[in-house]
Each structure stands twice: as C-alpha cells, then as structure tokens.
Short mmCIF file of N, CA and C and ligand atoms in Angstrom, two decimals:
data_model
loop_
_atom_site.label_atom_id
_atom_site.label_comp_id
_atom_site.label_asym_id
_atom_site.label_seq_id
_atom_site.Cartn_x
_atom_site.Cartn_y
_atom_site.Cartn_z
N MET B 1 -3.68 -31.47 -9.67
CA MET B 1 -3.53 -30.55 -8.54
C MET B 1 -2.10 -30.64 -8.00
N THR B 2 -1.45 -29.48 -7.85
CA THR B 2 -0.10 -29.46 -7.32
C THR B 2 -0.12 -29.74 -5.82
N GLU B 3 0.87 -30.49 -5.32
CA GLU B 3 0.83 -30.90 -3.91
C GLU B 3 1.68 -30.02 -3.00
N GLN B 4 2.42 -29.07 -3.58
CA GLN B 4 3.27 -28.23 -2.75
C GLN B 4 2.44 -27.40 -1.78
N HIS B 5 3.00 -27.13 -0.60
CA HIS B 5 2.29 -26.33 0.39
C HIS B 5 3.10 -25.08 0.70
N PRO B 6 2.43 -24.01 1.13
CA PRO B 6 3.17 -22.79 1.45
C PRO B 6 4.11 -22.99 2.64
N ARG B 7 5.25 -22.31 2.57
CA ARG B 7 6.17 -22.22 3.70
C ARG B 7 6.41 -20.74 3.98
N ALA B 8 6.95 -20.45 5.18
CA ALA B 8 7.31 -19.07 5.50
C ALA B 8 8.42 -18.60 4.56
N ALA B 9 8.33 -17.36 4.13
CA ALA B 9 9.38 -16.79 3.27
C ALA B 9 10.62 -16.47 4.11
N ARG B 10 11.74 -16.33 3.40
CA ARG B 10 12.99 -15.88 4.02
C ARG B 10 13.50 -14.69 3.21
N ALA B 11 14.31 -13.86 3.84
CA ALA B 11 14.89 -12.73 3.11
C ALA B 11 15.64 -13.22 1.87
N SER B 12 16.24 -14.40 1.96
CA SER B 12 17.04 -14.94 0.85
C SER B 12 16.19 -15.41 -0.33
N ASP B 13 14.86 -15.37 -0.21
CA ASP B 13 13.99 -15.67 -1.36
C ASP B 13 13.94 -14.50 -2.35
N TYR B 14 14.43 -13.34 -1.94
CA TYR B 14 14.24 -12.16 -2.80
C TYR B 14 14.80 -12.31 -4.22
N PRO B 15 16.03 -12.81 -4.43
CA PRO B 15 16.54 -12.86 -5.81
C PRO B 15 15.65 -13.67 -6.75
N ALA B 16 15.12 -14.79 -6.30
CA ALA B 16 14.26 -15.62 -7.17
C ALA B 16 12.95 -14.89 -7.49
N ILE B 17 12.41 -14.19 -6.50
CA ILE B 17 11.17 -13.44 -6.73
C ILE B 17 11.44 -12.29 -7.70
N ALA B 18 12.54 -11.56 -7.46
CA ALA B 18 12.86 -10.41 -8.30
C ALA B 18 13.11 -10.82 -9.75
N ALA B 19 13.69 -12.00 -9.93
CA ALA B 19 13.98 -12.48 -11.28
C ALA B 19 12.71 -12.90 -12.02
N ALA B 20 11.64 -13.18 -11.29
CA ALA B 20 10.43 -13.74 -11.91
C ALA B 20 9.34 -12.71 -12.21
N VAL B 21 9.22 -11.67 -11.41
CA VAL B 21 7.96 -10.91 -11.41
C VAL B 21 7.63 -10.22 -12.74
N ASP B 22 8.59 -9.61 -13.42
CA ASP B 22 8.24 -8.92 -14.67
C ASP B 22 7.68 -9.91 -15.69
N ASP B 23 8.28 -11.11 -15.74
CA ASP B 23 7.80 -12.15 -16.63
C ASP B 23 6.41 -12.63 -16.20
N TRP B 24 6.23 -12.89 -14.93
CA TRP B 24 4.94 -13.43 -14.46
C TRP B 24 3.81 -12.43 -14.64
N TRP B 25 4.10 -11.13 -14.45
CA TRP B 25 3.06 -10.10 -14.60
C TRP B 25 2.87 -9.69 -16.07
N GLY B 26 3.90 -9.95 -16.91
CA GLY B 26 3.81 -9.55 -18.31
C GLY B 26 4.01 -8.06 -18.52
N ARG B 27 4.57 -7.37 -17.53
CA ARG B 27 4.87 -5.94 -17.62
C ARG B 27 5.85 -5.62 -16.49
N PRO B 28 6.56 -4.47 -16.58
CA PRO B 28 7.56 -4.19 -15.54
C PRO B 28 6.91 -3.79 -14.21
N VAL B 29 7.05 -4.65 -13.21
CA VAL B 29 6.48 -4.38 -11.88
C VAL B 29 7.52 -4.45 -10.76
N LEU B 30 8.76 -4.84 -11.12
CA LEU B 30 9.78 -5.04 -10.08
C LEU B 30 10.02 -3.78 -9.25
N GLY B 31 9.86 -2.62 -9.87
CA GLY B 31 10.07 -1.36 -9.15
C GLY B 31 9.15 -1.20 -7.95
N SER B 32 8.03 -1.92 -7.96
CA SER B 32 7.10 -1.86 -6.82
C SER B 32 7.39 -2.94 -5.78
N LEU B 33 8.45 -3.72 -6.01
CA LEU B 33 8.78 -4.80 -5.05
C LEU B 33 10.29 -4.79 -4.75
N PRO B 34 10.78 -3.72 -4.12
CA PRO B 34 12.19 -3.69 -3.74
C PRO B 34 12.50 -4.69 -2.63
N ARG B 35 13.78 -4.96 -2.45
CA ARG B 35 14.26 -5.96 -1.50
C ARG B 35 13.72 -5.77 -0.09
N LEU B 36 13.44 -4.52 0.27
CA LEU B 36 13.00 -4.27 1.65
C LEU B 36 11.78 -5.09 2.03
N PHE B 37 10.93 -5.43 1.04
CA PHE B 37 9.72 -6.19 1.39
C PHE B 37 10.05 -7.58 1.90
N LEU B 38 11.13 -8.21 1.35
CA LEU B 38 11.52 -9.53 1.87
C LEU B 38 12.37 -9.37 3.12
N ASP B 39 13.24 -8.36 3.15
CA ASP B 39 14.08 -8.17 4.34
C ASP B 39 13.22 -7.94 5.59
N HIS B 40 12.17 -7.14 5.46
CA HIS B 40 11.44 -6.70 6.65
C HIS B 40 10.06 -7.33 6.83
N PHE B 41 9.54 -8.01 5.80
CA PHE B 41 8.19 -8.60 5.91
C PHE B 41 8.18 -10.09 5.59
N HIS B 42 9.35 -10.75 5.60
CA HIS B 42 9.35 -12.17 5.22
C HIS B 42 8.59 -13.03 6.21
N ARG B 43 8.50 -12.61 7.46
CA ARG B 43 7.80 -13.45 8.45
C ARG B 43 6.30 -13.48 8.22
N THR B 44 5.77 -12.55 7.47
CA THR B 44 4.34 -12.57 7.13
C THR B 44 4.14 -12.80 5.63
N SER B 45 5.14 -13.40 4.99
CA SER B 45 5.07 -13.70 3.56
C SER B 45 5.23 -15.21 3.37
N LEU B 46 4.73 -15.70 2.26
CA LEU B 46 4.66 -17.15 2.03
C LEU B 46 5.19 -17.50 0.64
N ILE B 47 5.75 -18.71 0.56
CA ILE B 47 6.37 -19.20 -0.67
C ILE B 47 5.84 -20.60 -0.97
N ILE B 48 5.64 -20.91 -2.24
CA ILE B 48 5.43 -22.31 -2.65
C ILE B 48 6.55 -22.66 -3.63
N ASP B 49 7.35 -23.66 -3.24
CA ASP B 49 8.46 -24.12 -4.09
C ASP B 49 7.99 -25.28 -4.96
N GLY B 50 8.53 -25.34 -6.16
CA GLY B 50 8.31 -26.49 -7.03
C GLY B 50 9.62 -27.21 -7.25
N PRO B 51 9.62 -28.29 -8.00
CA PRO B 51 10.84 -29.05 -8.24
C PRO B 51 11.92 -28.19 -8.92
N GLY B 52 11.48 -27.23 -9.76
CA GLY B 52 12.44 -26.41 -10.49
C GLY B 52 12.67 -25.05 -9.87
N GLY B 53 12.18 -24.83 -8.65
CA GLY B 53 12.37 -23.52 -8.01
C GLY B 53 11.04 -22.89 -7.64
N LEU B 54 11.07 -21.55 -7.56
CA LEU B 54 9.91 -20.80 -7.08
C LEU B 54 8.67 -21.05 -7.97
N LEU B 55 7.56 -21.41 -7.33
CA LEU B 55 6.30 -21.60 -8.07
C LEU B 55 5.30 -20.49 -7.78
N ALA B 56 5.31 -19.97 -6.55
CA ALA B 56 4.33 -18.96 -6.17
C ALA B 56 4.79 -18.27 -4.89
N PHE B 57 4.36 -17.01 -4.73
CA PHE B 57 4.73 -16.28 -3.51
C PHE B 57 3.66 -15.26 -3.17
N LEU B 58 3.63 -14.90 -1.90
CA LEU B 58 2.75 -13.83 -1.41
C LEU B 58 3.58 -12.98 -0.45
N VAL B 59 3.57 -11.67 -0.64
CA VAL B 59 4.20 -10.74 0.30
C VAL B 59 3.08 -10.03 1.06
N GLY B 60 2.98 -10.33 2.35
CA GLY B 60 1.92 -9.77 3.17
C GLY B 60 2.47 -8.96 4.33
N ILE B 61 1.61 -8.07 4.83
CA ILE B 61 2.00 -7.17 5.93
C ILE B 61 0.89 -7.16 6.97
N LEU B 62 1.27 -7.28 8.24
CA LEU B 62 0.34 -7.00 9.33
C LEU B 62 0.58 -5.54 9.69
N SER B 63 -0.41 -4.69 9.41
CA SER B 63 -0.19 -3.25 9.52
C SER B 63 0.39 -2.86 10.88
N PRO B 64 1.55 -2.18 10.90
CA PRO B 64 2.08 -1.69 12.17
C PRO B 64 1.26 -0.51 12.70
N ALA B 65 0.50 0.15 11.81
CA ALA B 65 -0.23 1.36 12.21
C ALA B 65 -1.64 1.06 12.69
N ASP B 66 -2.27 0.02 12.13
CA ASP B 66 -3.66 -0.28 12.46
C ASP B 66 -3.77 -1.76 12.81
N PRO B 67 -3.95 -2.09 14.10
CA PRO B 67 -3.94 -3.49 14.54
C PRO B 67 -5.09 -4.33 14.01
N ARG B 68 -6.05 -3.70 13.33
CA ARG B 68 -7.16 -4.47 12.72
C ARG B 68 -6.80 -4.94 11.31
N GLN B 69 -5.81 -4.32 10.69
CA GLN B 69 -5.63 -4.46 9.25
C GLN B 69 -4.45 -5.35 8.86
N ALA B 70 -4.69 -6.18 7.84
CA ALA B 70 -3.62 -6.89 7.14
C ALA B 70 -3.67 -6.46 5.67
N TYR B 71 -2.53 -6.58 5.00
CA TYR B 71 -2.44 -6.07 3.62
C TYR B 71 -1.60 -7.03 2.78
N ILE B 72 -2.08 -7.35 1.59
CA ILE B 72 -1.31 -8.20 0.67
C ILE B 72 -0.71 -7.29 -0.40
N HIS B 73 0.62 -7.19 -0.38
CA HIS B 73 1.29 -6.26 -1.29
C HIS B 73 1.48 -6.86 -2.68
N PHE B 74 1.92 -8.10 -2.74
CA PHE B 74 2.15 -8.78 -4.03
C PHE B 74 1.82 -10.25 -3.85
N ALA B 75 1.23 -10.86 -4.86
CA ALA B 75 1.09 -12.32 -4.89
C ALA B 75 1.18 -12.74 -6.35
N GLY B 76 1.95 -13.76 -6.62
CA GLY B 76 2.13 -14.20 -8.00
C GLY B 76 2.34 -15.70 -8.08
N VAL B 77 1.89 -16.26 -9.21
CA VAL B 77 2.02 -17.69 -9.47
C VAL B 77 2.66 -17.85 -10.85
N ALA B 78 3.62 -18.78 -10.97
CA ALA B 78 4.27 -19.03 -12.26
C ALA B 78 3.21 -19.36 -13.31
N PRO B 79 3.35 -18.82 -14.52
CA PRO B 79 2.30 -19.01 -15.53
C PRO B 79 1.92 -20.47 -15.75
N GLN B 80 2.89 -21.38 -15.71
CA GLN B 80 2.59 -22.79 -15.97
C GLN B 80 1.88 -23.47 -14.80
N ALA B 81 1.80 -22.79 -13.66
CA ALA B 81 1.19 -23.40 -12.46
C ALA B 81 -0.14 -22.73 -12.08
N ARG B 82 -0.68 -21.92 -12.98
CA ARG B 82 -1.92 -21.19 -12.63
C ARG B 82 -3.14 -22.09 -12.71
N ARG B 83 -4.23 -21.64 -12.07
CA ARG B 83 -5.54 -22.32 -12.04
C ARG B 83 -5.44 -23.72 -11.44
N GLN B 84 -4.52 -23.85 -10.48
CA GLN B 84 -4.41 -25.10 -9.71
C GLN B 84 -4.64 -24.84 -8.23
N GLY B 85 -5.09 -23.64 -7.91
CA GLY B 85 -5.39 -23.32 -6.52
C GLY B 85 -4.20 -22.84 -5.70
N LEU B 86 -3.06 -22.54 -6.33
CA LEU B 86 -1.89 -22.13 -5.54
C LEU B 86 -2.10 -20.76 -4.90
N ALA B 87 -2.63 -19.80 -5.65
CA ALA B 87 -2.86 -18.48 -5.04
C ALA B 87 -3.91 -18.60 -3.93
N GLN B 88 -4.91 -19.43 -4.15
CA GLN B 88 -5.90 -19.65 -3.10
C GLN B 88 -5.24 -20.21 -1.83
N GLN B 89 -4.31 -21.14 -1.99
CA GLN B 89 -3.58 -21.69 -0.82
C GLN B 89 -2.78 -20.60 -0.12
N LEU B 90 -2.12 -19.75 -0.89
CA LEU B 90 -1.32 -18.67 -0.29
C LEU B 90 -2.23 -17.70 0.48
N TYR B 91 -3.35 -17.32 -0.13
CA TYR B 91 -4.26 -16.39 0.54
C TYR B 91 -4.83 -17.03 1.81
N THR B 92 -5.24 -18.30 1.73
CA THR B 92 -5.80 -18.99 2.90
C THR B 92 -4.77 -19.03 4.03
N GLY B 93 -3.51 -19.30 3.67
CA GLY B 93 -2.45 -19.32 4.67
C GLY B 93 -2.23 -17.96 5.29
N PHE B 94 -2.27 -16.91 4.46
CA PHE B 94 -2.07 -15.56 5.00
C PHE B 94 -3.27 -15.15 5.86
N PHE B 95 -4.48 -15.49 5.44
CA PHE B 95 -5.66 -15.16 6.26
C PHE B 95 -5.49 -15.78 7.66
N ALA B 96 -5.02 -17.03 7.71
CA ALA B 96 -4.88 -17.73 8.99
C ALA B 96 -3.86 -17.04 9.88
N LEU B 97 -2.72 -16.65 9.31
CA LEU B 97 -1.71 -16.00 10.17
C LEU B 97 -2.16 -14.60 10.58
N ALA B 98 -2.94 -13.93 9.73
CA ALA B 98 -3.45 -12.61 10.10
C ALA B 98 -4.50 -12.72 11.21
N ARG B 99 -5.40 -13.71 11.08
CA ARG B 99 -6.41 -13.93 12.13
C ARG B 99 -5.75 -14.27 13.45
N ALA B 100 -4.69 -15.09 13.39
CA ALA B 100 -3.99 -15.51 14.60
C ALA B 100 -3.38 -14.31 15.32
N ASP B 101 -3.13 -13.23 14.58
CA ASP B 101 -2.59 -12.00 15.17
C ASP B 101 -3.71 -11.01 15.52
N GLY B 102 -4.97 -11.45 15.40
CA GLY B 102 -6.09 -10.59 15.77
C GLY B 102 -6.58 -9.66 14.68
N ARG B 103 -6.09 -9.83 13.45
CA ARG B 103 -6.50 -8.94 12.35
C ARG B 103 -7.91 -9.29 11.89
N THR B 104 -8.70 -8.29 11.55
CA THR B 104 -10.09 -8.54 11.14
C THR B 104 -10.40 -8.12 9.72
N MET B 105 -9.48 -7.41 9.07
CA MET B 105 -9.70 -6.97 7.68
C MET B 105 -8.43 -7.21 6.87
N VAL B 106 -8.60 -7.58 5.61
CA VAL B 106 -7.44 -7.69 4.71
C VAL B 106 -7.77 -6.92 3.44
N SER B 107 -6.76 -6.23 2.91
CA SER B 107 -6.97 -5.46 1.68
C SER B 107 -5.79 -5.64 0.75
N ALA B 108 -6.00 -5.21 -0.49
CA ALA B 108 -4.96 -5.26 -1.53
C ALA B 108 -5.38 -4.29 -2.62
N VAL B 109 -4.47 -4.00 -3.54
CA VAL B 109 -4.81 -3.18 -4.71
C VAL B 109 -4.23 -3.82 -5.95
N THR B 110 -4.79 -3.45 -7.11
CA THR B 110 -4.21 -3.92 -8.37
C THR B 110 -4.44 -2.88 -9.46
N ALA B 111 -3.71 -3.04 -10.55
CA ALA B 111 -3.88 -2.14 -11.69
C ALA B 111 -5.18 -2.49 -12.41
N PRO B 112 -5.89 -1.47 -12.92
CA PRO B 112 -7.16 -1.73 -13.61
C PRO B 112 -7.03 -2.71 -14.78
N VAL B 113 -5.85 -2.79 -15.41
CA VAL B 113 -5.68 -3.72 -16.55
C VAL B 113 -5.62 -5.17 -16.10
N ASN B 114 -5.45 -5.40 -14.80
CA ASN B 114 -5.18 -6.77 -14.33
C ASN B 114 -6.49 -7.53 -14.07
N SER B 115 -7.14 -7.90 -15.18
CA SER B 115 -8.46 -8.54 -15.05
C SER B 115 -8.36 -9.89 -14.34
N GLY B 116 -7.24 -10.62 -14.49
CA GLY B 116 -7.07 -11.90 -13.81
C GLY B 116 -7.04 -11.71 -12.30
N SER B 117 -6.33 -10.68 -11.85
CA SER B 117 -6.26 -10.38 -10.42
C SER B 117 -7.63 -9.99 -9.88
N ILE B 118 -8.37 -9.19 -10.64
CA ILE B 118 -9.71 -8.75 -10.19
C ILE B 118 -10.62 -9.97 -10.07
N ALA B 119 -10.58 -10.88 -11.06
CA ALA B 119 -11.42 -12.09 -11.01
C ALA B 119 -11.01 -12.98 -9.84
N PHE B 120 -9.70 -13.11 -9.62
CA PHE B 120 -9.22 -13.93 -8.50
C PHE B 120 -9.69 -13.36 -7.16
N HIS B 121 -9.54 -12.06 -6.96
CA HIS B 121 -9.95 -11.47 -5.68
C HIS B 121 -11.46 -11.59 -5.46
N ARG B 122 -12.25 -11.40 -6.51
CA ARG B 122 -13.70 -11.63 -6.38
C ARG B 122 -13.96 -13.07 -5.93
N ALA B 123 -13.25 -14.03 -6.57
CA ALA B 123 -13.46 -15.44 -6.23
C ALA B 123 -13.06 -15.72 -4.78
N MET B 124 -12.13 -14.94 -4.24
CA MET B 124 -11.68 -15.13 -2.85
C MET B 124 -12.54 -14.33 -1.86
N GLY B 125 -13.62 -13.71 -2.35
CA GLY B 125 -14.57 -13.07 -1.45
C GLY B 125 -14.28 -11.61 -1.13
N PHE B 126 -13.39 -10.98 -1.89
CA PHE B 126 -13.08 -9.56 -1.67
C PHE B 126 -14.14 -8.69 -2.35
N SER B 127 -14.46 -7.54 -1.73
CA SER B 127 -15.21 -6.50 -2.44
C SER B 127 -14.24 -5.78 -3.37
N VAL B 128 -14.76 -5.24 -4.46
CA VAL B 128 -13.93 -4.59 -5.48
C VAL B 128 -14.40 -3.15 -5.62
N THR B 129 -13.49 -2.19 -5.41
CA THR B 129 -13.84 -0.77 -5.51
C THR B 129 -12.94 -0.11 -6.55
N GLY B 130 -13.53 0.65 -7.45
CA GLY B 130 -12.72 1.39 -8.42
C GLY B 130 -12.88 0.88 -9.83
N PRO B 131 -11.95 1.32 -10.72
CA PRO B 131 -10.69 2.02 -10.45
C PRO B 131 -10.87 3.37 -9.74
N ILE B 132 -9.98 3.63 -8.77
CA ILE B 132 -9.97 4.87 -8.02
C ILE B 132 -8.91 5.78 -8.63
N ALA B 133 -9.36 6.92 -9.20
CA ALA B 133 -8.45 7.83 -9.92
C ALA B 133 -7.40 8.39 -8.96
N GLY B 134 -6.14 8.34 -9.38
CA GLY B 134 -5.05 8.95 -8.61
C GLY B 134 -4.78 8.29 -7.27
N TYR B 135 -5.17 7.05 -7.09
CA TYR B 135 -5.01 6.37 -5.79
C TYR B 135 -3.56 6.41 -5.31
N ASP B 136 -2.63 6.14 -6.23
CA ASP B 136 -1.20 6.16 -5.89
C ASP B 136 -0.51 7.37 -6.53
N GLY B 137 -1.22 8.50 -6.55
CA GLY B 137 -0.63 9.71 -7.10
C GLY B 137 -1.06 9.94 -8.54
N PRO B 138 -0.55 11.04 -9.13
CA PRO B 138 -1.01 11.46 -10.45
C PRO B 138 -0.93 10.35 -11.50
N GLY B 139 -2.05 10.06 -12.14
CA GLY B 139 -2.08 9.10 -13.24
C GLY B 139 -2.02 7.65 -12.79
N ARG B 140 -1.98 7.39 -11.48
CA ARG B 140 -1.85 6.00 -11.00
C ARG B 140 -3.17 5.55 -10.39
N ASP B 141 -4.09 5.17 -11.29
CA ASP B 141 -5.40 4.67 -10.87
C ASP B 141 -5.25 3.23 -10.42
N LEU B 142 -5.95 2.83 -9.37
CA LEU B 142 -5.88 1.45 -8.89
C LEU B 142 -7.26 0.96 -8.47
N VAL B 143 -7.40 -0.36 -8.51
CA VAL B 143 -8.60 -1.04 -8.00
C VAL B 143 -8.26 -1.53 -6.60
N ARG B 144 -9.19 -1.30 -5.65
CA ARG B 144 -8.94 -1.70 -4.26
C ARG B 144 -9.84 -2.88 -3.88
N PHE B 145 -9.25 -3.84 -3.16
CA PHE B 145 -9.97 -5.03 -2.70
C PHE B 145 -9.99 -5.03 -1.17
N GLU B 146 -11.11 -5.48 -0.62
CA GLU B 146 -11.22 -5.55 0.84
C GLU B 146 -12.07 -6.76 1.23
N ARG B 147 -11.71 -7.38 2.34
CA ARG B 147 -12.44 -8.58 2.79
C ARG B 147 -12.30 -8.67 4.31
N ALA B 148 -13.39 -9.10 4.96
CA ALA B 148 -13.31 -9.39 6.39
C ALA B 148 -12.62 -10.71 6.61
N LEU B 149 -11.94 -10.85 7.76
CA LEU B 149 -11.26 -12.11 8.09
C LEU B 149 -12.05 -12.88 9.14
C1 COA I 201 -3.90 -13.73 -10.13
C2 COA I 201 -3.06 -14.99 -9.84
C3 COA I 201 -2.22 -14.73 -8.59
C4 COA I 201 -4.03 -16.17 -9.58
O1 COA I 201 -3.25 -17.32 -9.23
P1 COA I 201 -3.80 -18.83 -9.46
O2 COA I 201 -2.96 -19.74 -8.64
O3 COA I 201 -3.92 -19.11 -10.90
O4 COA I 201 -5.27 -18.73 -8.83
P2 COA I 201 -6.15 -19.93 -8.24
O5 COA I 201 -5.89 -21.18 -9.05
O6 COA I 201 -5.94 -20.04 -6.76
O7 COA I 201 -7.62 -19.39 -8.56
C5 COA I 201 -8.70 -19.45 -7.64
C6 COA I 201 -9.94 -18.91 -8.35
O8 COA I 201 -9.77 -17.53 -8.72
C7 COA I 201 -10.37 -17.28 -10.00
N1 COA I 201 -9.32 -16.93 -10.97
C8 COA I 201 -7.99 -17.04 -10.81
N2 COA I 201 -7.33 -16.57 -11.91
C9 COA I 201 -8.29 -16.18 -12.77
C10 COA I 201 -8.25 -15.63 -14.09
N3 COA I 201 -7.08 -15.37 -14.72
N4 COA I 201 -9.43 -15.33 -14.71
C11 COA I 201 -10.63 -15.58 -14.09
N5 COA I 201 -10.72 -16.11 -12.84
C12 COA I 201 -9.57 -16.40 -12.19
C13 COA I 201 -11.09 -18.58 -10.37
O9 COA I 201 -12.40 -18.50 -9.83
C14 COA I 201 -10.24 -19.61 -9.66
O10 COA I 201 -10.95 -20.82 -9.41
P3 COA I 201 -11.08 -21.92 -10.61
O11 COA I 201 -9.72 -22.11 -11.22
O12 COA I 201 -11.59 -23.14 -9.88
O13 COA I 201 -12.06 -21.34 -11.59
C15 COA I 201 -2.16 -15.38 -11.05
O14 COA I 201 -2.94 -15.38 -12.24
C16 COA I 201 -0.97 -14.46 -11.26
O15 COA I 201 0.10 -14.68 -10.68
N6 COA I 201 -1.12 -13.39 -12.09
C17 COA I 201 -0.03 -12.46 -12.35
C18 COA I 201 0.32 -11.69 -11.13
C19 COA I 201 -0.85 -10.96 -10.50
O16 COA I 201 -1.65 -10.34 -11.18
N7 COA I 201 -0.98 -11.04 -9.14
C20 COA I 201 -2.14 -10.55 -8.38
C21 COA I 201 -2.08 -9.16 -7.95
S1 COA I 201 -0.71 -8.66 -6.88
#
C-alpha cells in the first residue's frame, strides 16, 4: 500500500499533469484538460506525489451554478501505482471538501470505452447511466456517473 496522501493542487502542477495524461489514459485526452482547469480550479483539485514525481491527481469543481453539485472533471493514477487505493483516496478527499462546502451530489462522465473508469466509479458507489448518445455533441457519447454525498 502506498503511503502518500493527497495535497491541494497548485496551478504550477499543470505541466506535470499535461505531460502524463495521454500516456496514462492510453489515448489522446489532453485536449479535454487545458491549463485553465489548474489555473482556476486548483483549490478544489488534489495531487498525490511520489518519490519520482506525480503519482495521481483529481481535478474537481464545486459548481458555481448549482450550490448542490460537485463535479469531477479528470482523475488519473500512474499505471504503475494502480489498484493501491490512490484514486479512492483522491475521491474520498474530494467528497470531504465538497461536503464541507454544503454539496450534496457529485457527478462525472467517461468515455464508453473506459471500462476501468466505469468499474472504479461503480466501486465508489456511483450510479452509472448510458452511454448517452451525443452527450457532448455529435458523435460524442458518454457514460454519466452520479452519487449522493
Ligand atoms: C480509473 C483509475 C483512476 C482507478 O485508479 P486506482 O488508483 O487504480 O483505483 P483504486 O485502487 O482506488 O480502486 C478502487 C476500486 O475500484 C475498482 N477498480 C479500480 N480500477 C479498476 C479496474 N481497472 N477494473 C476493475 N475495477 C477497478 C476496484 O473495485 C478497486 O478496488 P480493489 O483494487 O480493492 O479491487 C485508474 O485506473 C486510471 O487512472 N485510469 C486511467 C485514467 C482514467 O480512466 N480516469 C478515470 C476517468 S476521468
């Protein structure tokens, strides 16, 4: 079991995250994670550092539009550090900060091909809806996850 614990993200974490995500996802996903997410949402995002650098991260948002809702935009764990509970630690940490802000629901989405993400979200107690055709526009079907906090 890895002993690292989540810390608050900083805007300066962006280069390490950007350099990792296409490799960690196994497909090009960086276009969905521009710098603005760390510049403007780092206070609700979490990082786990390892001895050699970034091990895991979560980019979360407390919805500015709906005070009940929290949203997890991206979460990833280095391939060599998976199945050690790191994503679970990140989600648990985000749930706590969202609850502390009065949030009662958390949601996320993933690509239908991402069976690991779907299994992880089920294990974390999320309901799974979809794939929902055209969720993010023409040809962009997504699976939606939702959970009470
Ligand atoms: C999905 C991901 C974040 C999970 O991270 P992780 O640190 O390995 O997950 P955890 O160790 O906290 O897993 C907790 C539980 O979720 C389930 N789970 C996690 N990954 C799973 C997988 N690939 N297949 C089946 N179940 C899985 C298991 O029940 C696991 O508990 P267990 O290991 O005791 O069986 C990681 O595989 C990843 O980074 N994938 C690529 C990026 C991605 O798809 N991100 C998510 C969507 S934004």
